[in-house]
Amino acid sequence: MVQTALTSLALGYRPLWNAARKLVGVQLFMHEGGDDQPDVPHFLRMLQEMAAPTAPRLILSPQSRHLLGLLLQHTVRDAQQLIEVRGEWLADSALYDLVQRAQARGVRLVWRGALNDLPDADSARWFASSMLRLAPQDAIQLMQLSPGAPAPEHLALLDGQMYEELHSRAIMHRCLDQHRAAAIVGWPSEDVQHKLRGERALAPSHDHVMRLLKAVDADESFETFEQILSEDPMLAYRFMVFTNSASLALRSGVDSLRMGFVMLGYSQLKQWLANQLTQASADKDLQPIRAATVMRAQLTERLLDPGVSQELRSEVYLCGLFSRLDELLDEPLSQTLQRLPLSERIHEAAVEEDGPYAPSLLLAKALEKEDGPVVRELCARYDIDLEHVNRTLLRTISEWPAERLAL
């Protein structure tokens, strides 16, 4: 049963962020494939067993009509799960009936589709919320409006809904701050980074610098220091650059966060953190980018063979954490990594997509996309069990602390 439940589906995910730029949910992509019929009842029981009170709410996103039909038939009312229904699929009379029956049983549903093609009033009442996307021409017009300026009637956004595929920071602000969007699905990372490009974008998180300073003052363990530092890719990168700088004149290169703490000592660490605090950024729009990078790093580490030593696991985590530095620093990743005496294995995986860490990193990246066949292809190429990948993803998601999705 477990074999069928976790090998007949290829999963992926996309985070949901609220107005505080905190994680509130995860859109869980579900692709069927292979020869086995998906054991949807068992899969749903597994989700219930893994659910934790602080875990993000799941929006199950079936990628085929057949899989949607199975979910609608077998899902029961669950406070932690919602089922996504694509608007265009409601033209299928069989699915239309299943949606009605599921809603009557108390199953919470999310309508997904274009803002300019909303369901009729009778159908709309079946859904707890909507996941809306803007037509490209409408998005362009909204971007041209002054911040806070009212939109013309034909561009009016709906309050309290979820919005996806936003590529503009200005529209994201309009959705969250003016229309109280329940969540942004995904994040306009490229535009946020472009708008903040410069010292603020490259600066570490003010919150993380303060947390690390307090941990040092409290004489906490190196393990605690490493945990805090590894939650901010820019702070971790700056730390590695500093510990390997000529000014410190250390005898050997520092290739891990833990070694950096040991070589630096408490006094120099506090002085360095005080310097970072004067440059730190409190811009909340960067928080989802940091958090998504940590998500990738966690998955990269956990997808690795569980028999690997903790020292190597920390190295693999850094591989995932630093894999987005090209976006943050706006330079080729190969150039960035050359400044650090990291293991050649990290460079091979992050730059060349080769070496022992490449399968984990490539899978972690593939899981971020709505493209299940790529996950299957990578599993086949590297002889990795799809069950292991799916179980790792679900367990990792269940451990992410999240705020409540307001639906």
CSV table of C-alpha atoms in Angstrom, one decimal:
chain,number,residue,atom,x,y,z
A,1,MET,CA,0.0,0.0,0.0
A,2,VAL,CA,2.8,2.5,0.9
A,3,GLN,CA,4.6,1.6,-2.3
A,4,THR,CA,1.5,2.4,-4.4
A,5,ALA,CA,0.7,5.6,-2.5
A,6,LEU,CA,4.1,7.2,-2.8
A,7,THR,CA,5.4,5.8,-6.1
A,8,SER,CA,2.3,6.5,-8.3
A,9,LEU,CA,2.4,10.2,-7.7
A,10,ALA,CA,5.2,12.8,-8.4
A,11,LEU,CA,4.9,15.7,-6.0
A,12,GLY,CA,6.1,19.3,-6.0
A,13,TYR,CA,5.4,22.4,-3.9
A,14,ARG,CA,4.9,26.2,-4.0
A,15,PRO,CA,4.8,28.3,-0.8
A,16,LEU,CA,2.0,30.7,0.1
A,17,TRP,CA,2.9,34.0,1.9
A,18,ASN,CA,0.6,36.4,3.8
A,19,ALA,CA,0.8,40.2,4.3
A,20,ALA,CA,3.4,39.7,7.1
A,21,ARG,CA,5.5,37.8,4.5
A,22,LYS,CA,5.2,34.7,6.6
A,23,LEU,CA,4.5,31.2,5.4
A,24,VAL,CA,0.8,30.3,5.7
A,25,GLY,CA,0.4,27.3,3.3
A,26,VAL,CA,1.8,25.1,0.6
A,27,GLN,CA,0.4,24.4,-2.8
A,28,LEU,CA,1.2,20.7,-3.2
A,29,PHE,CA,1.4,19.7,-6.9
A,30,MET,CA,0.3,16.1,-7.6
A,31,HIS,CA,1.1,14.4,-10.9
A,32,GLU,CA,0.0,10.8,-11.6
A,33,GLY,CA,2.1,8.6,-13.8
A,34,GLY,CA,3.5,5.1,-14.1
A,35,ASP,CA,1.5,1.9,-14.3
A,36,ASP,CA,-0.1,2.0,-10.8
A,37,GLN,CA,-3.5,3.6,-10.1
A,38,PRO,CA,-2.9,6.3,-7.4
A,39,ASP,CA,-3.9,5.1,-4.0
A,40,VAL,CA,-5.6,8.4,-3.1
A,41,PRO,CA,-7.3,7.2,0.1
A,42,HIS,CA,-4.0,6.0,1.6
A,43,PHE,CA,-2.2,9.1,0.4
A,44,LEU,CA,-4.8,11.3,2.2
A,45,ARG,CA,-4.4,9.2,5.4
A,46,MET,CA,-0.7,9.8,5.2
A,47,LEU,CA,-1.2,13.5,5.0
A,48,GLN,CA,-3.4,13.4,8.1
A,49,GLU,CA,-0.8,11.4,10.0
A,50,MET,CA,2.0,13.8,9.1
A,51,ALA,CA,0.0,17.0,9.8
A,52,ALA,CA,1.2,19.1,12.8
A,53,PRO,CA,-0.6,22.0,14.4
A,54,THR,CA,2.0,24.4,13.4
A,55,ALA,CA,2.5,23.0,9.8
A,56,PRO,CA,1.4,25.0,6.8
A,57,ARG,CA,-2.0,24.4,5.3
A,58,LEU,CA,-2.0,22.3,2.2
A,59,ILE,CA,-3.8,23.1,-1.0
A,60,LEU,CA,-3.8,19.9,-3.0
A,61,SER,CA,-3.2,20.7,-6.7
A,62,PRO,CA,-4.0,17.8,-8.9
A,63,GLN,CA,-2.5,18.1,-12.4
A,64,SER,CA,-5.1,15.9,-14.2
A,65,ARG,CA,-8.8,15.7,-14.3
A,66,HIS,CA,-8.7,12.1,-13.3
A,67,LEU,CA,-6.7,12.8,-10.2
A,68,LEU,CA,-9.0,15.6,-9.3
A,69,GLY,CA,-11.9,13.3,-9.6
A,70,LEU,CA,-10.3,10.8,-7.2
A,71,LEU,CA,-9.6,13.5,-4.7
A,72,LEU,CA,-13.1,14.8,-4.8
A,73,GLN,CA,-14.5,11.3,-4.2
A,74,HIS,CA,-12.2,10.3,-1.3
A,75,THR,CA,-11.4,13.5,0.6
A,76,VAL,CA,-13.3,14.2,3.8
A,77,ARG,CA,-13.6,17.5,5.7
A,78,ASP,CA,-10.1,18.4,7.0
A,79,ALA,CA,-9.1,21.7,8.5
A,80,GLN,CA,-5.6,21.4,7.2
A,81,GLN,CA,-6.3,20.5,3.5
A,82,LEU,CA,-8.1,22.2,0.6
A,83,ILE,CA,-8.6,20.9,-2.9
A,84,GLU,CA,-7.8,23.1,-5.9
A,85,VAL,CA,-10.3,23.0,-8.8
A,86,ARG,CA,-9.3,24.6,-12.1
A,87,GLY,CA,-12.0,26.7,-13.5
A,88,GLU,CA,-11.9,25.3,-17.0
A,89,TRP,CA,-12.4,21.8,-15.7
A,90,LEU,CA,-15.9,22.6,-14.4
A,91,ALA,CA,-17.1,22.3,-18.0
A,92,ASP,CA,-16.7,18.5,-17.4
A,93,SER,CA,-20.2,17.5,-16.2
A,94,ALA,CA,-18.9,14.6,-14.2
A,95,LEU,CA,-16.4,16.7,-12.3
A,96,TYR,CA,-19.0,19.4,-11.9
A,97,ASP,CA,-21.2,16.9,-10.0
A,98,LEU,CA,-18.2,15.6,-7.9
A,99,VAL,CA,-17.4,19.2,-6.9
A,100,GLN,CA,-21.0,19.7,-5.7
A,101,ARG,CA,-21.0,16.4,-3.7
A,102,ALA,CA,-17.6,17.1,-2.1
A,103,GLN,CA,-18.6,20.6,-1.0
A,104,ALA,CA,-21.8,19.1,0.4
A,105,ARG,CA,-19.7,16.8,2.6
A,106,GLY,CA,-17.8,19.8,4.0
A,107,VAL,CA,-14.7,19.5,1.8
A,108,ARG,CA,-13.1,22.9,1.4
A,109,LEU,CA,-12.4,23.8,-2.2
A,110,VAL,CA,-10.3,26.5,-4.0
A,111,TRP,CA,-11.2,27.8,-7.4
A,112,ARG,CA,-8.2,28.4,-9.6
A,113,GLY,CA,-8.3,30.5,-12.7
A,114,ALA,CA,-8.1,33.9,-14.4
A,115,LEU,CA,-9.5,37.0,-12.7
A,116,ASN,CA,-11.3,38.0,-15.9
A,117,ASP,CA,-13.1,34.5,-16.1
A,118,LEU,CA,-14.7,34.0,-12.7
A,119,PRO,CA,-17.3,31.3,-12.1
A,120,ASP,CA,-21.0,32.2,-12.0
A,121,ALA,CA,-22.6,33.0,-8.7
A,122,ASP,CA,-24.1,29.5,-8.2
A,123,SER,CA,-20.7,27.8,-8.7
A,124,ALA,CA,-18.7,30.4,-6.7
A,125,ARG,CA,-20.5,29.6,-3.5
A,126,TRP,CA,-18.9,26.1,-3.5
A,127,PHE,CA,-15.5,27.5,-2.9
A,128,ALA,CA,-13.8,28.7,0.3
A,129,SER,CA,-11.4,30.9,-1.7
A,130,SER,CA,-10.0,31.5,-5.2
A,131,MET,CA,-6.5,31.4,-6.5
A,132,LEU,CA,-6.5,34.1,-9.2
A,133,ARG,CA,-4.1,35.1,-11.9
A,134,LEU,CA,-4.1,38.3,-13.9
A,135,ALA,CA,-4.1,38.5,-17.7
A,136,PRO,CA,-0.7,39.9,-18.9
A,137,GLN,CA,-2.3,43.1,-20.3
A,138,ASP,CA,-4.1,43.7,-17.1
A,139,ALA,CA,-0.9,43.2,-15.1
A,140,ILE,CA,0.9,45.8,-17.2
A,141,GLN,CA,-1.9,48.4,-16.7
A,142,LEU,CA,-1.8,47.8,-12.9
A,143,MET,CA,2.0,48.2,-12.8
A,144,GLN,CA,1.6,51.6,-14.5
A,145,LEU,CA,-0.7,53.0,-11.7
A,146,SER,CA,0.8,55.1,-8.9
A,147,PRO,CA,1.0,53.2,-5.6
A,148,GLY,CA,-2.2,53.5,-3.7
A,149,ALA,CA,-4.1,54.9,-6.8
A,150,PRO,CA,-7.5,53.2,-7.3
A,151,ALA,CA,-7.7,50.8,-10.2
A,152,PRO,CA,-10.3,51.3,-13.0
A,153,GLU,CA,-13.3,49.1,-12.6
A,154,HIS,CA,-12.2,46.6,-15.3
A,155,LEU,CA,-9.0,46.0,-13.3
A,156,ALA,CA,-10.6,45.8,-9.9
A,157,LEU,CA,-9.0,43.1,-7.7
A,158,LEU,CA,-11.1,41.0,-5.3
A,159,ASP,CA,-10.4,41.4,-1.6
A,160,GLY,CA,-9.4,38.5,0.6
A,161,GLN,CA,-8.5,36.1,-2.2
A,162,MET,CA,-5.2,34.4,-3.2
A,163,TYR,CA,-3.2,35.5,-6.2
A,164,GLU,CA,-0.6,33.6,-8.2
A,165,GLU,CA,2.0,34.3,-10.9
A,166,LEU,CA,2.6,37.9,-9.8
A,167,HIS,CA,5.9,39.1,-11.4
A,168,SER,CA,5.7,42.6,-10.1
A,169,ARG,CA,6.5,43.8,-6.6
A,170,ALA,CA,4.0,46.7,-7.1
A,171,ILE,CA,1.1,44.4,-7.8
A,172,MET,CA,2.1,42.2,-4.9
A,173,HIS,CA,1.9,45.2,-2.6
A,174,ARG,CA,-1.5,46.2,-4.1
A,175,CYS,CA,-2.9,42.7,-3.5
A,176,LEU,CA,-1.6,42.3,0.0
A,177,ASP,CA,-1.7,45.8,1.4
A,178,GLN,CA,-4.7,47.3,-0.4
A,179,HIS,CA,-6.9,44.2,-1.0
A,180,ARG,CA,-6.0,42.1,2.0
A,181,ALA,CA,-5.1,39.1,-0.1
A,182,ALA,CA,-5.3,35.9,1.9
A,183,ALA,CA,-2.0,34.8,0.4
A,184,ILE,CA,0.4,35.3,-2.5
A,185,VAL,CA,1.2,31.9,-4.1
A,186,GLY,CA,4.8,31.9,-5.0
A,187,TRP,CA,6.7,35.3,-4.8
A,188,PRO,CA,7.8,37.9,-7.3
A,189,SER,CA,11.5,37.2,-6.3
A,190,GLU,CA,13.1,38.5,-9.5
A,191,ASP,CA,11.4,41.9,-9.4
A,192,VAL,CA,11.9,42.3,-5.6
A,193,GLN,CA,15.6,41.6,-6.0
A,194,HIS,CA,15.8,43.9,-9.0
A,195,LYS,CA,14.1,46.8,-7.2
A,196,LEU,CA,16.3,46.4,-4.1
A,197,ARG,CA,19.5,45.7,-6.0
A,198,GLY,CA,22.4,47.3,-4.2
A,199,GLU,CA,23.5,47.4,-0.6
A,200,ARG,CA,20.0,46.7,0.9
A,201,ALA,CA,19.4,43.6,-1.2
A,202,LEU,CA,22.9,42.2,-0.4
A,203,ALA,CA,22.5,42.9,3.3
A,204,PRO,CA,21.7,40.2,5.8
A,205,SER,CA,18.4,40.1,7.8
A,206,HIS,CA,18.3,42.5,10.8
A,207,ASP,CA,16.3,39.9,12.7
A,208,HIS,CA,18.9,37.1,12.1
A,209,VAL,CA,21.8,39.4,13.1
A,210,MET,CA,20.0,40.3,16.3
A,211,ARG,CA,19.1,36.7,17.1
A,212,LEU,CA,22.7,35.6,16.7
A,213,LEU,CA,24.0,38.5,18.8
A,214,LYS,CA,21.6,37.5,21.6
A,215,ALA,CA,22.7,33.9,21.3
A,216,VAL,CA,26.4,34.9,21.6
A,217,ASP,CA,25.6,37.1,24.6
A,218,ALA,CA,23.7,34.2,26.2
A,219,ASP,CA,26.8,32.0,25.6
A,220,GLU,CA,24.8,29.4,23.7
A,221,SER,CA,26.3,26.5,21.8
A,222,PHE,CA,28.0,26.6,18.4
A,223,GLU,CA,25.1,24.4,17.2
A,224,THR,CA,22.7,27.2,18.0
A,225,PHE,CA,24.9,29.7,16.2
A,226,GLU,CA,25.0,27.5,13.1
A,227,GLN,CA,21.3,27.0,13.1
A,228,ILE,CA,20.6,30.8,13.2
A,229,LEU,CA,23.3,31.6,10.6
A,230,SER,CA,22.1,28.9,8.3
A,231,GLU,CA,18.7,30.5,8.1
A,232,ASP,CA,20.0,33.5,6.2
A,233,PRO,CA,22.0,32.9,3.0
A,234,MET,CA,23.4,36.4,2.9
A,235,LEU,CA,24.5,36.4,6.5
A,236,ALA,CA,26.1,32.9,6.0
A,237,TYR,CA,27.8,34.0,2.8
A,238,ARG,CA,29.2,37.2,4.5
A,239,PHE,CA,30.4,35.2,7.4
A,240,MET,CA,32.3,32.8,5.2
A,241,VAL,CA,33.9,35.6,3.2
A,242,PHE,CA,34.9,37.3,6.5
A,243,THR,CA,36.4,34.2,8.1
A,244,ASN,CA,38.5,33.7,4.9
A,245,SER,CA,39.6,37.3,4.5
A,246,ALA,CA,43.2,38.3,4.5
A,247,SER,CA,42.7,40.5,7.5
A,248,LEU,CA,42.2,37.5,9.8
A,249,ALA,CA,45.3,35.7,8.4
A,250,LEU,CA,44.1,32.3,9.4
A,251,ARG,CA,46.4,29.5,8.5
A,252,SER,CA,43.9,27.4,6.6
A,253,GLY,CA,40.7,28.1,4.7
A,254,VAL,CA,37.4,28.0,6.6
A,255,ASP,CA,35.1,25.7,4.7
A,256,SER,CA,32.2,25.4,7.1
A,257,LEU,CA,30.1,27.6,9.4
A,258,ARG,CA,31.1,25.5,12.4
A,259,MET,CA,34.8,25.8,11.7
A,260,GLY,CA,34.3,29.6,11.3
A,261,PHE,CA,32.9,29.9,14.9
A,262,VAL,CA,35.8,27.8,16.3
A,263,MET,CA,38.5,29.9,14.5
A,264,LEU,CA,36.9,33.2,15.2
A,265,GLY,CA,36.0,33.1,18.8
A,266,TYR,CA,33.3,34.9,20.7
A,267,SER,CA,34.9,38.4,20.9
A,268,GLN,CA,35.6,38.7,17.2
A,269,LEU,CA,32.2,37.2,16.3
A,270,LYS,CA,30.4,39.8,18.4
A,271,GLN,CA,32.4,42.6,16.8
A,272,TRP,CA,31.7,41.3,13.3
A,273,LEU,CA,28.0,41.0,14.1
A,274,ALA,CA,27.9,44.6,15.4
A,275,ASN,CA,29.3,45.7,12.1
A,276,GLN,CA,26.7,43.7,10.2
A,277,LEU,CA,23.9,45.2,12.3
A,278,THR,CA,24.6,48.7,10.9
A,279,GLN,CA,24.1,47.4,7.4
A,280,ALA,CA,21.3,44.9,8.0
A,281,SER,CA,18.0,45.1,6.1
A,282,ALA,CA,14.6,44.9,7.7
A,283,ASP,CA,12.8,44.9,4.3
A,284,LYS,CA,10.1,42.3,4.8
A,285,ASP,CA,9.8,41.6,1.0
A,286,LEU,CA,13.1,39.8,1.2
A,287,GLN,CA,11.9,37.4,3.9
A,288,PRO,CA,10.1,35.0,1.5
A,289,ILE,CA,13.2,34.8,-0.7
A,290,ARG,CA,15.4,33.9,2.3
A,291,ALA,CA,12.8,31.4,3.6
A,292,ALA,CA,12.5,29.7,0.1
A,293,THR,CA,16.3,29.4,-0.1
A,294,VAL,CA,16.3,27.7,3.3
A,295,MET,CA,13.5,25.3,2.1
A,296,ARG,CA,15.7,24.4,-0.9
A,297,ALA,CA,18.7,23.8,1.4
A,298,GLN,CA,16.7,21.6,3.8
A,299,LEU,CA,15.4,19.4,0.9
A,300,THR,CA,18.9,19.2,-0.7
A,301,GLU,CA,20.3,17.9,2.6
A,302,ARG,CA,17.4,15.5,3.4
A,303,LEU,CA,17.3,14.0,-0.1
A,304,LEU,CA,20.8,12.8,0.3
A,305,ASP,CA,21.5,9.2,1.4
A,306,PRO,CA,20.6,9.1,5.1
A,307,GLY,CA,23.8,7.2,5.9
A,308,VAL,CA,26.0,10.2,5.2
A,309,SER,CA,27.8,11.8,8.2
A,310,GLN,CA,26.6,15.0,9.8
A,311,GLU,CA,29.7,16.8,8.6
A,312,LEU,CA,28.9,16.0,5.0
A,313,ARG,CA,25.2,16.7,5.5
A,314,SER,CA,26.2,20.3,6.7
A,315,GLU,CA,28.2,20.6,3.5
A,316,VAL,CA,25.2,19.5,1.4
A,317,TYR,CA,23.0,22.0,3.2
A,318,LEU,CA,25.5,24.8,2.3
A,319,CYS,CA,25.3,23.6,-1.3
A,320,GLY,CA,21.6,24.2,-1.3
A,321,LEU,CA,21.8,27.5,0.7
A,322,PHE,CA,24.4,29.0,-1.6
A,323,SER,CA,22.8,27.8,-4.9
A,324,ARG,CA,20.8,31.1,-5.1
A,325,LEU,CA,23.6,33.5,-4.5
A,326,ASP,CA,23.8,34.3,-8.2
A,327,GLU,CA,20.3,35.8,-7.9
A,328,LEU,CA,21.1,37.7,-4.7
A,329,LEU,CA,24.5,39.0,-5.8
A,330,ASP,CA,23.6,39.4,-9.5
A,331,GLU,CA,26.7,37.7,-10.7
A,332,PRO,CA,27.6,34.2,-12.0
A,333,LEU,CA,27.6,31.6,-9.2
A,334,SER,CA,30.9,30.2,-10.3
A,335,GLN,CA,32.5,33.7,-9.6
A,336,THR,CA,30.8,33.9,-6.2
A,337,LEU,CA,31.9,30.5,-5.0
A,338,GLN,CA,35.5,31.1,-6.1
A,339,ARG,CA,35.7,33.5,-3.1
A,340,LEU,CA,35.2,30.7,-0.7
A,341,PRO,CA,37.3,27.6,0.0
A,342,LEU,CA,34.3,25.3,-0.2
A,343,SER,CA,34.4,21.7,-1.1
A,344,GLU,CA,34.8,21.1,-4.8
A,345,ARG,CA,31.7,18.9,-4.5
A,346,ILE,CA,29.6,22.1,-3.9
A,347,HIS,CA,31.0,23.8,-7.0
A,348,GLU,CA,30.4,20.7,-9.1
A,349,ALA,CA,26.7,20.4,-8.0
A,350,ALA,CA,25.8,24.1,-7.9
A,351,VAL,CA,27.6,25.2,-11.1
A,352,GLU,CA,28.3,22.1,-13.2
A,353,GLU,CA,25.2,20.0,-12.1
A,354,ASP,CA,27.6,17.1,-11.6
A,355,GLY,CA,29.2,15.2,-8.7
A,356,PRO,CA,27.7,13.4,-5.7
A,357,TYR,CA,25.6,16.3,-4.5
A,358,ALA,CA,24.0,17.1,-7.9
A,359,PRO,CA,21.1,14.6,-7.7
A,360,SER,CA,19.9,16.1,-4.4
A,361,LEU,CA,20.2,19.7,-5.5
A,362,LEU,CA,18.6,19.1,-8.9
A,363,LEU,CA,15.7,17.3,-7.3
A,364,ALA,CA,15.3,20.1,-4.7
A,365,LYS,CA,15.0,22.6,-7.5
A,366,ALA,CA,12.7,20.4,-9.6
A,367,LEU,CA,10.3,20.0,-6.6
A,368,GLU,CA,9.8,23.8,-6.6
A,369,LYS,CA,8.1,23.7,-10.0
A,370,GLU,CA,4.8,22.5,-11.3
A,371,ASP,CA,6.5,19.9,-13.4
A,372,GLY,CA,6.3,16.3,-12.1
A,373,PRO,CA,7.8,14.6,-15.1
A,374,VAL,CA,11.1,16.2,-14.4
A,375,VAL,CA,11.1,14.7,-10.9
A,376,ARG,CA,10.4,11.3,-12.3
A,377,GLU,CA,13.1,11.7,-15.0
A,378,LEU,CA,15.7,12.7,-12.3
A,379,CYS,CA,14.8,9.7,-10.1
A,380,ALA,CA,15.3,7.4,-13.1
A,381,ARG,CA,18.5,9.0,-14.2
A,382,TYR,CA,20.1,8.8,-10.7
A,383,ASP,CA,18.4,5.6,-9.5
A,384,ILE,CA,16.6,7.4,-6.7
A,385,ASP,CA,13.4,6.0,-5.2
A,386,LEU,CA,10.5,8.3,-5.9
A,387,GLU,CA,8.9,7.1,-2.6
A,388,HIS,CA,12.0,8.5,-0.8
A,389,VAL,CA,11.6,11.9,-2.6
A,390,ASN,CA,7.9,12.2,-1.9
A,391,ARG,CA,8.2,11.1,1.8
A,392,THR,CA,11.1,13.6,2.3
A,393,LEU,CA,9.1,16.4,0.8
A,394,LEU,CA,6.0,15.7,2.9
A,395,ARG,CA,8.0,15.3,6.1
A,396,THR,CA,9.9,18.5,5.5
A,397,ILE,CA,6.8,20.5,4.7
A,398,SER,CA,5.2,19.2,7.9
A,399,GLU,CA,8.0,20.7,9.9
A,400,TRP,CA,7.9,24.2,8.5
A,401,PRO,CA,6.4,26.5,11.0
A,402,ALA,CA,3.5,28.6,9.6
A,403,GLU,CA,0.9,31.1,10.5
A,404,ARG,CA,-2.7,30.4,9.9
A,405,LEU,CA,-4.1,30.9,6.4
A,406,ALA,CA,-7.0,33.2,6.7
A,407,LEU,CA,-9.7,31.5,4.7
